[in-house]
PDB file of C-alpha atoms in Angstrom:
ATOM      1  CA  UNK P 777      25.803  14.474  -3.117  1.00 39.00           C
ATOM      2  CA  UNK P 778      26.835  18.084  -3.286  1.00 43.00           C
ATOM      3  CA  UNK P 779      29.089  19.795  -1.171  1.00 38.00           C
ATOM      4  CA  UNK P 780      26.279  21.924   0.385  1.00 42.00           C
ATOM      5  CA  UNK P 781      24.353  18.564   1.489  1.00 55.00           C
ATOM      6  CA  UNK P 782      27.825  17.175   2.732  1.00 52.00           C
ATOM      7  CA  UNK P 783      28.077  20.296   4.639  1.00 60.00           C
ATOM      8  CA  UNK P 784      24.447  19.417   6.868  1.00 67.00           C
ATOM      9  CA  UNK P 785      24.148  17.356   9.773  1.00 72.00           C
ATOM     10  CA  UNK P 786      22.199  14.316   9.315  1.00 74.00           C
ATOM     11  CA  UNK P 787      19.229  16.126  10.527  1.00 77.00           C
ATOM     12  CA  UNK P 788      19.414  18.949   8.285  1.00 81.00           C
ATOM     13  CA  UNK P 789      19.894  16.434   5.775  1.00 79.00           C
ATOM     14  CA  UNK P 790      16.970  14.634   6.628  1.00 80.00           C
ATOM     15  CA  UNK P 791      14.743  17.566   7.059  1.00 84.00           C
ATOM     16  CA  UNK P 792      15.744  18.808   3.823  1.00 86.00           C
ATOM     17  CA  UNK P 793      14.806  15.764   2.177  1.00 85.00           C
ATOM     18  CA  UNK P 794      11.619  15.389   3.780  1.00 86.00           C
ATOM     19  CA  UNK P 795      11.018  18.865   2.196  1.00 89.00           C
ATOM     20  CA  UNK P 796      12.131  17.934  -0.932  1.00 91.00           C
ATOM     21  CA  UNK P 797       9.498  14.920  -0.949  1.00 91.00           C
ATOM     22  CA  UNK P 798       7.001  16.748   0.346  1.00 92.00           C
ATOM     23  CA  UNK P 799       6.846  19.364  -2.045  1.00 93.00           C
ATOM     24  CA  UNK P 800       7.792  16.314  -4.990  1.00 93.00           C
ATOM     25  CA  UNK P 801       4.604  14.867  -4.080  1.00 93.00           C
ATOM     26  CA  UNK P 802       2.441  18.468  -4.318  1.00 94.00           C
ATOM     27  CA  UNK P 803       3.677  18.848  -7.856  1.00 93.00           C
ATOM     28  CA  UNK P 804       2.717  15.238  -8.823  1.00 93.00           C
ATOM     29  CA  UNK P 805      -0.879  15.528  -7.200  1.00 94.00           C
ATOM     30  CA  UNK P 806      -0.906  19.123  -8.831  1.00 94.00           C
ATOM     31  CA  UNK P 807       0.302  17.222 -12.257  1.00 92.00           C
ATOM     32  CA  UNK P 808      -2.419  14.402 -11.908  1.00 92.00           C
ATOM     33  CA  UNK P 809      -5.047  16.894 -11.364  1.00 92.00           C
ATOM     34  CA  UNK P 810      -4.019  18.825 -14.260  1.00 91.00           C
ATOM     35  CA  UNK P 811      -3.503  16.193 -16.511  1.00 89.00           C
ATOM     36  CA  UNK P 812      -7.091  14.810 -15.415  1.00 88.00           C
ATOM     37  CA  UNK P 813      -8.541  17.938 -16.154  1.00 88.00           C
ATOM     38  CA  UNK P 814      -6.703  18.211 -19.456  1.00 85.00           C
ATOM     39  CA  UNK P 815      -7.737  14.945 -20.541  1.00 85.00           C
ATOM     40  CA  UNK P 816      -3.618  13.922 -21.485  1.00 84.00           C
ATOM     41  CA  UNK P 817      -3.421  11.210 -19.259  1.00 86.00           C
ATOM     42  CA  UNK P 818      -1.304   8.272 -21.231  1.00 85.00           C
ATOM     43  CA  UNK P 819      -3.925   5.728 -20.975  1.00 89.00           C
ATOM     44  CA  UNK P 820      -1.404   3.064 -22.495  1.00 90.00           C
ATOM     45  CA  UNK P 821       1.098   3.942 -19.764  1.00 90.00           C
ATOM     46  CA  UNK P 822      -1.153   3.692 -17.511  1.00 92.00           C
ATOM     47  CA  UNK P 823      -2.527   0.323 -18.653  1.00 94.00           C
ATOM     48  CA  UNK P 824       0.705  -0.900 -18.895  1.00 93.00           C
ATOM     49  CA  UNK P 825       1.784   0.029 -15.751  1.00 93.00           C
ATOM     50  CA  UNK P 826      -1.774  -1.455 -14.457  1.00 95.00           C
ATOM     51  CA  UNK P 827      -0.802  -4.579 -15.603  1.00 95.00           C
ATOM     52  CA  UNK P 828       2.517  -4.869 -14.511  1.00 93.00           C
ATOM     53  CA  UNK P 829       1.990  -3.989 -10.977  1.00 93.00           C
ATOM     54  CA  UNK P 830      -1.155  -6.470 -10.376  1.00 93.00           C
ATOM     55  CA  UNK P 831       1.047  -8.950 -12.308  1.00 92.00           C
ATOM     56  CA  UNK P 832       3.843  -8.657  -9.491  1.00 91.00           C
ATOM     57  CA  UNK P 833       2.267  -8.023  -6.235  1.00 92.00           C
ATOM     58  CA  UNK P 834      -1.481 -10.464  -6.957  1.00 92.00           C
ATOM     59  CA  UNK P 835      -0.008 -13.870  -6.669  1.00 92.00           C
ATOM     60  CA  UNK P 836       2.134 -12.743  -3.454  1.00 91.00           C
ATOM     61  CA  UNK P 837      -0.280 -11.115  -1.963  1.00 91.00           C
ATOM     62  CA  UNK P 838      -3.034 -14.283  -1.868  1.00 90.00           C
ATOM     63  CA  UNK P 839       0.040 -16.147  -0.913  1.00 90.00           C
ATOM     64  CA  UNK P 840       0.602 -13.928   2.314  1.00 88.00           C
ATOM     65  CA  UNK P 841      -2.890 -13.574   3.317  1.00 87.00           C
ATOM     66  CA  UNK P 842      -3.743 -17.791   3.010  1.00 85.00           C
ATOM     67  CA  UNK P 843      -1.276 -18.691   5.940  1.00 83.00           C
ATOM     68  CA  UNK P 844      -2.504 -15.587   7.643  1.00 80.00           C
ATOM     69  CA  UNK P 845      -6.232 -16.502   7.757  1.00 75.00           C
ATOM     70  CA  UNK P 846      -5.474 -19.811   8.981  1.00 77.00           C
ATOM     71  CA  UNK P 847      -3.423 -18.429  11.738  1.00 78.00           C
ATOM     72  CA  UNK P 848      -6.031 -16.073  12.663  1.00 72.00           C
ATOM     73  CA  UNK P 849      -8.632 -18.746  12.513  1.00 70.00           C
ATOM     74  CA  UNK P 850      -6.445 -21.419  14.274  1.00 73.00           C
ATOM     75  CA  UNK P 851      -4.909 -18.972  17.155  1.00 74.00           C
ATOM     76  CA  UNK P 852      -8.470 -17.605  18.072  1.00 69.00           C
ATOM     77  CA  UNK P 853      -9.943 -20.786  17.767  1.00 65.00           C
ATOM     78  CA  UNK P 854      -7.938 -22.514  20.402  1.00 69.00           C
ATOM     79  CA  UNK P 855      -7.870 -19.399  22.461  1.00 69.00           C
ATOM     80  CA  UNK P 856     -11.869 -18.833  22.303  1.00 65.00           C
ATOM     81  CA  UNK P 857     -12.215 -22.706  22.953  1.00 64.00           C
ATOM     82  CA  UNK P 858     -10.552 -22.186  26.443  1.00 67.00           C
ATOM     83  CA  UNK P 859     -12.757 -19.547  27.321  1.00 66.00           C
ATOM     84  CA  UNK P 860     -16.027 -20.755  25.872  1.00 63.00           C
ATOM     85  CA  UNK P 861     -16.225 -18.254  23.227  1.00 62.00           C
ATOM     86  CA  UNK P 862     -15.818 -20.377  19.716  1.00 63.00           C
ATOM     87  CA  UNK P 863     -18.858 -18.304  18.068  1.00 63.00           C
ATOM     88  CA  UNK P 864     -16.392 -15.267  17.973  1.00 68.00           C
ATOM     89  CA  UNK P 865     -13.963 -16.274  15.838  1.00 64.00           C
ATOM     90  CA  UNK P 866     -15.882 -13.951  12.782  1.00 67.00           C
ATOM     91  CA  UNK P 867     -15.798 -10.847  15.550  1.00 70.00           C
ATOM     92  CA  UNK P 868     -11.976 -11.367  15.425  1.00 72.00           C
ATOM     93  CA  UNK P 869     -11.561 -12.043  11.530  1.00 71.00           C
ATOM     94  CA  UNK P 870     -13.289  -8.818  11.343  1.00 68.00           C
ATOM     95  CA  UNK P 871     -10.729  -6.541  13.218  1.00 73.00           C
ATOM     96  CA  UNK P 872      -7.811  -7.977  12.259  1.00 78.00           C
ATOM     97  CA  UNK P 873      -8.395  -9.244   7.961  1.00 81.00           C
ATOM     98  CA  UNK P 874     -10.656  -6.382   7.632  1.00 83.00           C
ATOM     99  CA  UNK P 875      -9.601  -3.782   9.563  1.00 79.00           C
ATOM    100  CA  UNK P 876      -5.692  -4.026   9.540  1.00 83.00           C
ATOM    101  CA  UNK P 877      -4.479  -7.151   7.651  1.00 85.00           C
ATOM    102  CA  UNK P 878      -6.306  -6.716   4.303  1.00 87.00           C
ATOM    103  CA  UNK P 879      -4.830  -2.843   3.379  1.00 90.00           C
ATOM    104  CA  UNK P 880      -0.894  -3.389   4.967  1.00 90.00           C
ATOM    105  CA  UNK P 881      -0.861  -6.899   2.823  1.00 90.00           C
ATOM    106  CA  UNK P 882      -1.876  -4.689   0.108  1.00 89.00           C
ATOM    107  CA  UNK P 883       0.491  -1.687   0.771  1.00 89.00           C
ATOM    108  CA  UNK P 884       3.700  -3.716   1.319  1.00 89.00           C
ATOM    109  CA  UNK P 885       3.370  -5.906  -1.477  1.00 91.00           C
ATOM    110  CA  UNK P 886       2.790  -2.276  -3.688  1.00 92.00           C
ATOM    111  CA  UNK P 887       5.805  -0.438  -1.880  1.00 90.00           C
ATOM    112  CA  UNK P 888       8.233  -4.029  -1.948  1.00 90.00           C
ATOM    113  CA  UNK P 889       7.501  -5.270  -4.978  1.00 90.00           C
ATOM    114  CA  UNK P 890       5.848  -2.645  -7.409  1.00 91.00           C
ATOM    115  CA  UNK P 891       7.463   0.286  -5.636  1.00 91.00           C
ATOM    116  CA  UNK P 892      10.887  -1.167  -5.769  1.00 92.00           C
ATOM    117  CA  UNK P 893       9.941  -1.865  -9.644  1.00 92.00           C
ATOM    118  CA  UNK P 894       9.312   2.228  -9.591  1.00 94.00           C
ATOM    119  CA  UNK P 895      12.534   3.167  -8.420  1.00 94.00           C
ATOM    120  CA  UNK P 896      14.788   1.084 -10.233  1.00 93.00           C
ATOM    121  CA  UNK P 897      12.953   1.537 -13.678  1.00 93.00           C
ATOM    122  CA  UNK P 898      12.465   5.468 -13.227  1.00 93.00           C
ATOM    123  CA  UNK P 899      16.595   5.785 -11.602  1.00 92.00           C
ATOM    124  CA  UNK P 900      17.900   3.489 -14.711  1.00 91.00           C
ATOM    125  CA  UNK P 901      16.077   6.541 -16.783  1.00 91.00           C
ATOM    126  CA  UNK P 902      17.771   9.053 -14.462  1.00 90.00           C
ATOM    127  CA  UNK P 903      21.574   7.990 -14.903  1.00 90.00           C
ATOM    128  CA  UNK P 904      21.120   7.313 -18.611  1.00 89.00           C
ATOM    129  CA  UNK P 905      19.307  10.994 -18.781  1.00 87.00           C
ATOM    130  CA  UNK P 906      16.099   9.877 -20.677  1.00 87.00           C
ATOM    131  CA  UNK P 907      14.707  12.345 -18.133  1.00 87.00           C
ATOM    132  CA  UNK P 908      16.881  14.933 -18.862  1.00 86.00           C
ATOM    133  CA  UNK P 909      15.870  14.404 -22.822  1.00 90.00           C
ATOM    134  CA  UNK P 910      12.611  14.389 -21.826  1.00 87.00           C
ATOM    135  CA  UNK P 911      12.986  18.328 -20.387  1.00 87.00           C
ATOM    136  CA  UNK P 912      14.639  19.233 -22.776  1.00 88.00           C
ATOM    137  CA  UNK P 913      11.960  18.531 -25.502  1.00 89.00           C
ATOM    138  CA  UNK P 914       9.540  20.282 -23.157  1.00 83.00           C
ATOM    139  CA  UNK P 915       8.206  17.230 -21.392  1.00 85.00           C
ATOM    140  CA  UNK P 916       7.678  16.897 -17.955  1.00 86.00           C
ATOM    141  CA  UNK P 917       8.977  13.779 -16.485  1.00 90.00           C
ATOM    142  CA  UNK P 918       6.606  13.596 -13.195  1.00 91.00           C
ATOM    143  CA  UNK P 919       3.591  14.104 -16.185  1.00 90.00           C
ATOM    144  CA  UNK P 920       5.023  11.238 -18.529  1.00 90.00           C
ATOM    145  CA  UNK P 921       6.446   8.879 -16.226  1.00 91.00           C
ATOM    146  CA  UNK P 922       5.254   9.304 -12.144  1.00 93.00           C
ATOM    147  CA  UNK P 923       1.786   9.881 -13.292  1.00 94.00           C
ATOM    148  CA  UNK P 924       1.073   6.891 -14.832  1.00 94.00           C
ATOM    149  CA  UNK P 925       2.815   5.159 -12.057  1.00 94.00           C
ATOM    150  CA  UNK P 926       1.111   6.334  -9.341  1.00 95.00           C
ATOM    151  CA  UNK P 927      -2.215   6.180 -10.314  1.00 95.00           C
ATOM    152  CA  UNK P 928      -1.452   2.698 -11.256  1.00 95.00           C
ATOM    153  CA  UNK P 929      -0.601   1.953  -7.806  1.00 94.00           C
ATOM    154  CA  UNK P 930      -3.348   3.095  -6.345  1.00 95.00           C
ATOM    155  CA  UNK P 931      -6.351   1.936  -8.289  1.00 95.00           C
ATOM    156  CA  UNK P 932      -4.193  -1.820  -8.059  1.00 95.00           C
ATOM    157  CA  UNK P 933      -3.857  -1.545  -3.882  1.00 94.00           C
ATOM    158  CA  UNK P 934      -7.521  -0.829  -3.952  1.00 94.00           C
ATOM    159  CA  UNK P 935      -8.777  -3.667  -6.178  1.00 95.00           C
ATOM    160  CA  UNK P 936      -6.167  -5.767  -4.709  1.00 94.00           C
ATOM    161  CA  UNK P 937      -7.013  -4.842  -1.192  1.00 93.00           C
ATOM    162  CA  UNK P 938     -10.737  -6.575  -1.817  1.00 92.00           C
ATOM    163  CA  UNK P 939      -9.116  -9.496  -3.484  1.00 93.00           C
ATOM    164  CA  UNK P 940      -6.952  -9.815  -0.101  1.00 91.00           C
ATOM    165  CA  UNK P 941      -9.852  -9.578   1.696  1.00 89.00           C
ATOM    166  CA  UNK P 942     -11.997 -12.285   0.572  1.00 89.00           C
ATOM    167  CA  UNK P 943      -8.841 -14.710   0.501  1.00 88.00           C
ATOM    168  CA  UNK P 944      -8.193 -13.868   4.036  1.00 86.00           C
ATOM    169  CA  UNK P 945     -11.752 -14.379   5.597  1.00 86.00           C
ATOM    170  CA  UNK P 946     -12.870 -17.522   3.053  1.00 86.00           C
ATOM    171  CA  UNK P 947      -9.366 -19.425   4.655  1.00 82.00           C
ATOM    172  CA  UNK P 948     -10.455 -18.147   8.176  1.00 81.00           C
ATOM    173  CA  UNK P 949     -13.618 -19.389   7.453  1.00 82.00           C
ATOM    174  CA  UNK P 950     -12.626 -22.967   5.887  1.00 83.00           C
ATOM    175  CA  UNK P 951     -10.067 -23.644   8.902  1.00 79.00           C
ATOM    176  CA  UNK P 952     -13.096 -22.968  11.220  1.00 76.00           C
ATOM    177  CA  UNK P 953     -15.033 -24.824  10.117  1.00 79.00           C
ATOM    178  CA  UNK P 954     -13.398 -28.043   8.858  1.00 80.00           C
ATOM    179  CA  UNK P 955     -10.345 -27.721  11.273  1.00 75.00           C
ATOM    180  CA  UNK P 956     -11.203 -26.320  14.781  1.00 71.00           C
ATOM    181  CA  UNK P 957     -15.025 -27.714  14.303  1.00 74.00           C
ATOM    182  CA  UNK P 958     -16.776 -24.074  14.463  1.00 73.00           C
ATOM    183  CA  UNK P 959     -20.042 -23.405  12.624  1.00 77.00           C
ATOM    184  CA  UNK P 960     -20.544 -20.812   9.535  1.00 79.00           C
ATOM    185  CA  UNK P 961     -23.775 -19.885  10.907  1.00 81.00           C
ATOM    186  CA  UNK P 962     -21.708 -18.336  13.991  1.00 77.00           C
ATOM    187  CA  UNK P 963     -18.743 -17.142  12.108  1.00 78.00           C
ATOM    188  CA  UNK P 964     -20.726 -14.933   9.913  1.00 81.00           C
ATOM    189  CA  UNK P 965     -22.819 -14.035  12.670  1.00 81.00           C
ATOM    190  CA  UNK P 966     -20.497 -12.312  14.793  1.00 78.00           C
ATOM    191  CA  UNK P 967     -18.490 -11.224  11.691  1.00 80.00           C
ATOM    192  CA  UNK P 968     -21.755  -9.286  10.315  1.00 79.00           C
ATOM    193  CA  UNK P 969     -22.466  -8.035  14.008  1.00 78.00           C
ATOM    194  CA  UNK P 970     -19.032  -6.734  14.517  1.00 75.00           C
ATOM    195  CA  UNK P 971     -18.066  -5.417  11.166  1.00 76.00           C
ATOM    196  CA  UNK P 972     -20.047  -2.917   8.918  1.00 78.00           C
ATOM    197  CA  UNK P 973     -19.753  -1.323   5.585  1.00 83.00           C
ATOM    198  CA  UNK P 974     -17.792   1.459   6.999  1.00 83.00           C
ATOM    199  CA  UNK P 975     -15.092  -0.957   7.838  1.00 83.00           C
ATOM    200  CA  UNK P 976     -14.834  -1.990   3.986  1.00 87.00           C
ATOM    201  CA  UNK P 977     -14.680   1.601   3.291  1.00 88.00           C
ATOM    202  CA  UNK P 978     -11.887   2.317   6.181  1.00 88.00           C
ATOM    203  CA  UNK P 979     -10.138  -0.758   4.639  1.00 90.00           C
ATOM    204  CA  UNK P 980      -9.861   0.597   0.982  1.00 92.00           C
ATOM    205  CA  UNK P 981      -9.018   4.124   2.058  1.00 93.00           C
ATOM    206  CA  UNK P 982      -6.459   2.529   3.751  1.00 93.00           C
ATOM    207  CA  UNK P 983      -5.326   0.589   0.610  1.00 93.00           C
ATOM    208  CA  UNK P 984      -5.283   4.226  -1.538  1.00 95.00           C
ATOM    209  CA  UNK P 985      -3.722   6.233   0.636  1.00 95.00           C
ATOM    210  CA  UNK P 986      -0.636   3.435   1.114  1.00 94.00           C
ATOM    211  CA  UNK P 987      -0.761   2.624  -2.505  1.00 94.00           C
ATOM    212  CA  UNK P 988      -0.826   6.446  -3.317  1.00 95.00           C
ATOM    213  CA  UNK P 989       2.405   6.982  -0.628  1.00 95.00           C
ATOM    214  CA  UNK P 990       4.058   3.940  -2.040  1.00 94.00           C
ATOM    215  CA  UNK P 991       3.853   4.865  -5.395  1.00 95.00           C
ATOM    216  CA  UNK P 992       4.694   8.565  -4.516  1.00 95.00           C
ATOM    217  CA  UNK P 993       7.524   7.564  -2.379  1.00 95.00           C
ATOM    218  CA  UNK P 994       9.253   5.465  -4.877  1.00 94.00           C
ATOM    219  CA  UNK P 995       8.378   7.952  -7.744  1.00 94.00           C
ATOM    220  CA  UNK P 996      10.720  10.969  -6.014  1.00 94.00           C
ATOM    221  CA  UNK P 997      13.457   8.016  -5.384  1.00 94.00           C
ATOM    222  CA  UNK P 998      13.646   6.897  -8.224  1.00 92.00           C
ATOM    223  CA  UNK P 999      14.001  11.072 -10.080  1.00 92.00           C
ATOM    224  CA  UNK P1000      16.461  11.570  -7.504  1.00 90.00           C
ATOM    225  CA  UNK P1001      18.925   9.281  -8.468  1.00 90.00           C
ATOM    226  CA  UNK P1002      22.671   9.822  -7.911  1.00 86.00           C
ATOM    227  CA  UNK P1003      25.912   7.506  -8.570  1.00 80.00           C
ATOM    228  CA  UNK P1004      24.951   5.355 -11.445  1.00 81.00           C
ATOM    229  CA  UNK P1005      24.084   1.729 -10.608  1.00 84.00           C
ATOM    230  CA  UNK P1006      24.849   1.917  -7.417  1.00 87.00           C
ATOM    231  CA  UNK P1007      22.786   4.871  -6.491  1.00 88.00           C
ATOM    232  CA  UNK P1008      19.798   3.088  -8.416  1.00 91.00           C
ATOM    233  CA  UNK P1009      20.147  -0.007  -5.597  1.00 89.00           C
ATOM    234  CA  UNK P1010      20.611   2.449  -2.644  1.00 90.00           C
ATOM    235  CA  UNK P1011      17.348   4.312  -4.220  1.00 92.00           C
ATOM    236  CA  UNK P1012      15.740   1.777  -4.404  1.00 92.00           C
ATOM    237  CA  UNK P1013      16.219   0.258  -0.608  1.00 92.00           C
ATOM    238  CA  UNK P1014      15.771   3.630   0.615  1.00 92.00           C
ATOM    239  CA  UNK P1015      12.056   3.874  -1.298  1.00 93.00           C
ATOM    240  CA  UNK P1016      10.848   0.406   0.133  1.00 93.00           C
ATOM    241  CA  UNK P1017      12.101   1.214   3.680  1.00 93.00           C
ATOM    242  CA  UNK P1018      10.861   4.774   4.049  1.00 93.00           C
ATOM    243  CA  UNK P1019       7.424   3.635   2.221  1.00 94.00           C
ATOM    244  CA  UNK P1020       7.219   0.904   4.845  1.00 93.00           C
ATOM    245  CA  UNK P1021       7.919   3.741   7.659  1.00 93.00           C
ATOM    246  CA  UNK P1022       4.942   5.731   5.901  1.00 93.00           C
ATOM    247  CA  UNK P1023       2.529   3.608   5.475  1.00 93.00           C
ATOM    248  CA  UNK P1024       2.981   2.402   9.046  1.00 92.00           C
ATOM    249  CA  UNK P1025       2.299   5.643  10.409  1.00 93.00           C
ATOM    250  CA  UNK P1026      -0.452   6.310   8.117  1.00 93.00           C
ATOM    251  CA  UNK P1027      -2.385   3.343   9.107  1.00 91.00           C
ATOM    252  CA  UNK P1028      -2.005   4.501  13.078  1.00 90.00           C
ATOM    253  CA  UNK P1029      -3.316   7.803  11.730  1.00 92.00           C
ATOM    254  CA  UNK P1030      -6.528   6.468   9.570  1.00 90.00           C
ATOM    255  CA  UNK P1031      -7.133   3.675  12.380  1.00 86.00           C
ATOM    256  CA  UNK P1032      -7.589   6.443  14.804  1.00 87.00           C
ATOM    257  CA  UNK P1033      -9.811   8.619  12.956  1.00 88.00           C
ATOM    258  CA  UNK P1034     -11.831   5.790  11.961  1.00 85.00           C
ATOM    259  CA  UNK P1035     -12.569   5.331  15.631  1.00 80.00           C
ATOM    260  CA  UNK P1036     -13.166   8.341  16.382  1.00 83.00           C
ATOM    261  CA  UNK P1037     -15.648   9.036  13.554  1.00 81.00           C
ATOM    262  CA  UNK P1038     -17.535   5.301  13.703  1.00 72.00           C
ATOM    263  CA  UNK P1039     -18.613   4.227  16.564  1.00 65.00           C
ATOM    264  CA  UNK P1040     -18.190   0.513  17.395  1.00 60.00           C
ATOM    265  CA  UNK P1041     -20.354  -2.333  16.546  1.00 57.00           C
ATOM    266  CA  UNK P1042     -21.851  -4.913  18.520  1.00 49.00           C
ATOM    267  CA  UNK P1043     -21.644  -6.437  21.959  1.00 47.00           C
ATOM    268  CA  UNK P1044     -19.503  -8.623  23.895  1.00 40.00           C
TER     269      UNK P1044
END
């Protein structure tokens, strides 16, 4: 840290840094779009990076979401039975997989697992000064190396997000029927009644935008690496924590849009 930033307040501090990632993550959109346009995306980066993120974050992802659909399907089975309303256990599966569990599965597996994978690989290039060899040939490191990244991310939350999805609500399904004694007929019922394409939709905006962030998040961490191996750990615990923060507060945000703008389904 330089002397100036010693100098600030831990407000400053943070405000300065929430400047400097702000206007990190306007270059890289600015980059993408250029590089889009310019037809020089690194399609093998990219793949690669593809790959290796839906290689990481697939397996715990399914993992997370099969005890959560059977705790959906087992808590509002046992609750609806009390009041007489077993036939809404889809209406429920269709708020909470759909609508909030599906995308923040999705987006903390991306910022904990492939975003922590971000940071550490692009700070290990930062203290050796690949990056630095990379300007000095000319070569932008947000073009070569957060690119790929991020737009890796995101198209994986997004795929991964409808993966999540159908895990989630075929083990809320199974434990209602086979476990609390429900019918299909009336899960998918109320699930159809309650939910509509637009929630789909919400749900893999959701999953780009925190995949996007994640990726984003991690990428200006991981570039703004100080202390050798040490800073690379503290980067990298920093970049999961503050992608958690933003993803939480960008879910809030898209949640109450999506209210605003679609109207509710169904009837109680």
């Amino acid at each position: 840290m330089s002397a100036v930033d010693t100098d600030r307040g831990p407000v400053a501090r943070a405000a300065a840094e929430a400047g400097d990632l702000i206007a990190f993550c306007w270059y890289t959109l600015r980059a993408l779009v250029r590089a889009v346009a310019a037809r020089t995306l690194s399609w093998r980066e990219i793949l690669q990076q593809f790959w290796f993120t839906a290689s990481v974050t697939t397996l715990p992802s399914v993992l997370v979401m099969l005890p959560f659909g059977v705790a959906v399907a087992l808590n509002v089975g046992s609750l609806a039975a009390q009041i007489g309303a077993e036939a809404y256990g889809g209406a429920v599966v269709a708020f909470l997989i759909i609508g909030q569990a599906g995308p923040m599965v999705c987006a903390l597996m991306i910022a904990g697992v492939g975003g922590s994978a971000i940071t550490a690989d692009l700070g290990s290039r930062k203290i050796r000064e690949e990056t630095d060899a990379l300007e000095v040939m000319g070569i932008s490191p947000v073009e070569r190396l957060v690119v790929p990244r991020v737009l890796a991310a995101t198209v994986v939350s997004v795929l991964l997000c409808a993966v999540v999805m159908v895990v989630g609500i075929g083990a809320s399904l199974l434990f209602h029927v086979y476990v609390v004694d429900g019918t299909a007929g009336s899960f998918l019922a109320t699930m159809t009644q309650f939910a509509s394409v637009w929630d789909f939709v919400s749900a893999e905006l959701k999953a780009a935008v925190f995949g996007l962030l994640s990726a984003l998040i991690a990428g200006y961490k991981g570039l703004t690496v100080r202390g050798g191996p040490q800073g690379v750990g503290d980067a990298v615990n920093e970049a999961v924590v503050l992608a958690f923060i933003a993803v939480f507060v960008a879910n809030t945000v898209i949640s109450q849009l999506f209210a605003l703008l679609v109207p509710a389904r169904g009837e109680y």
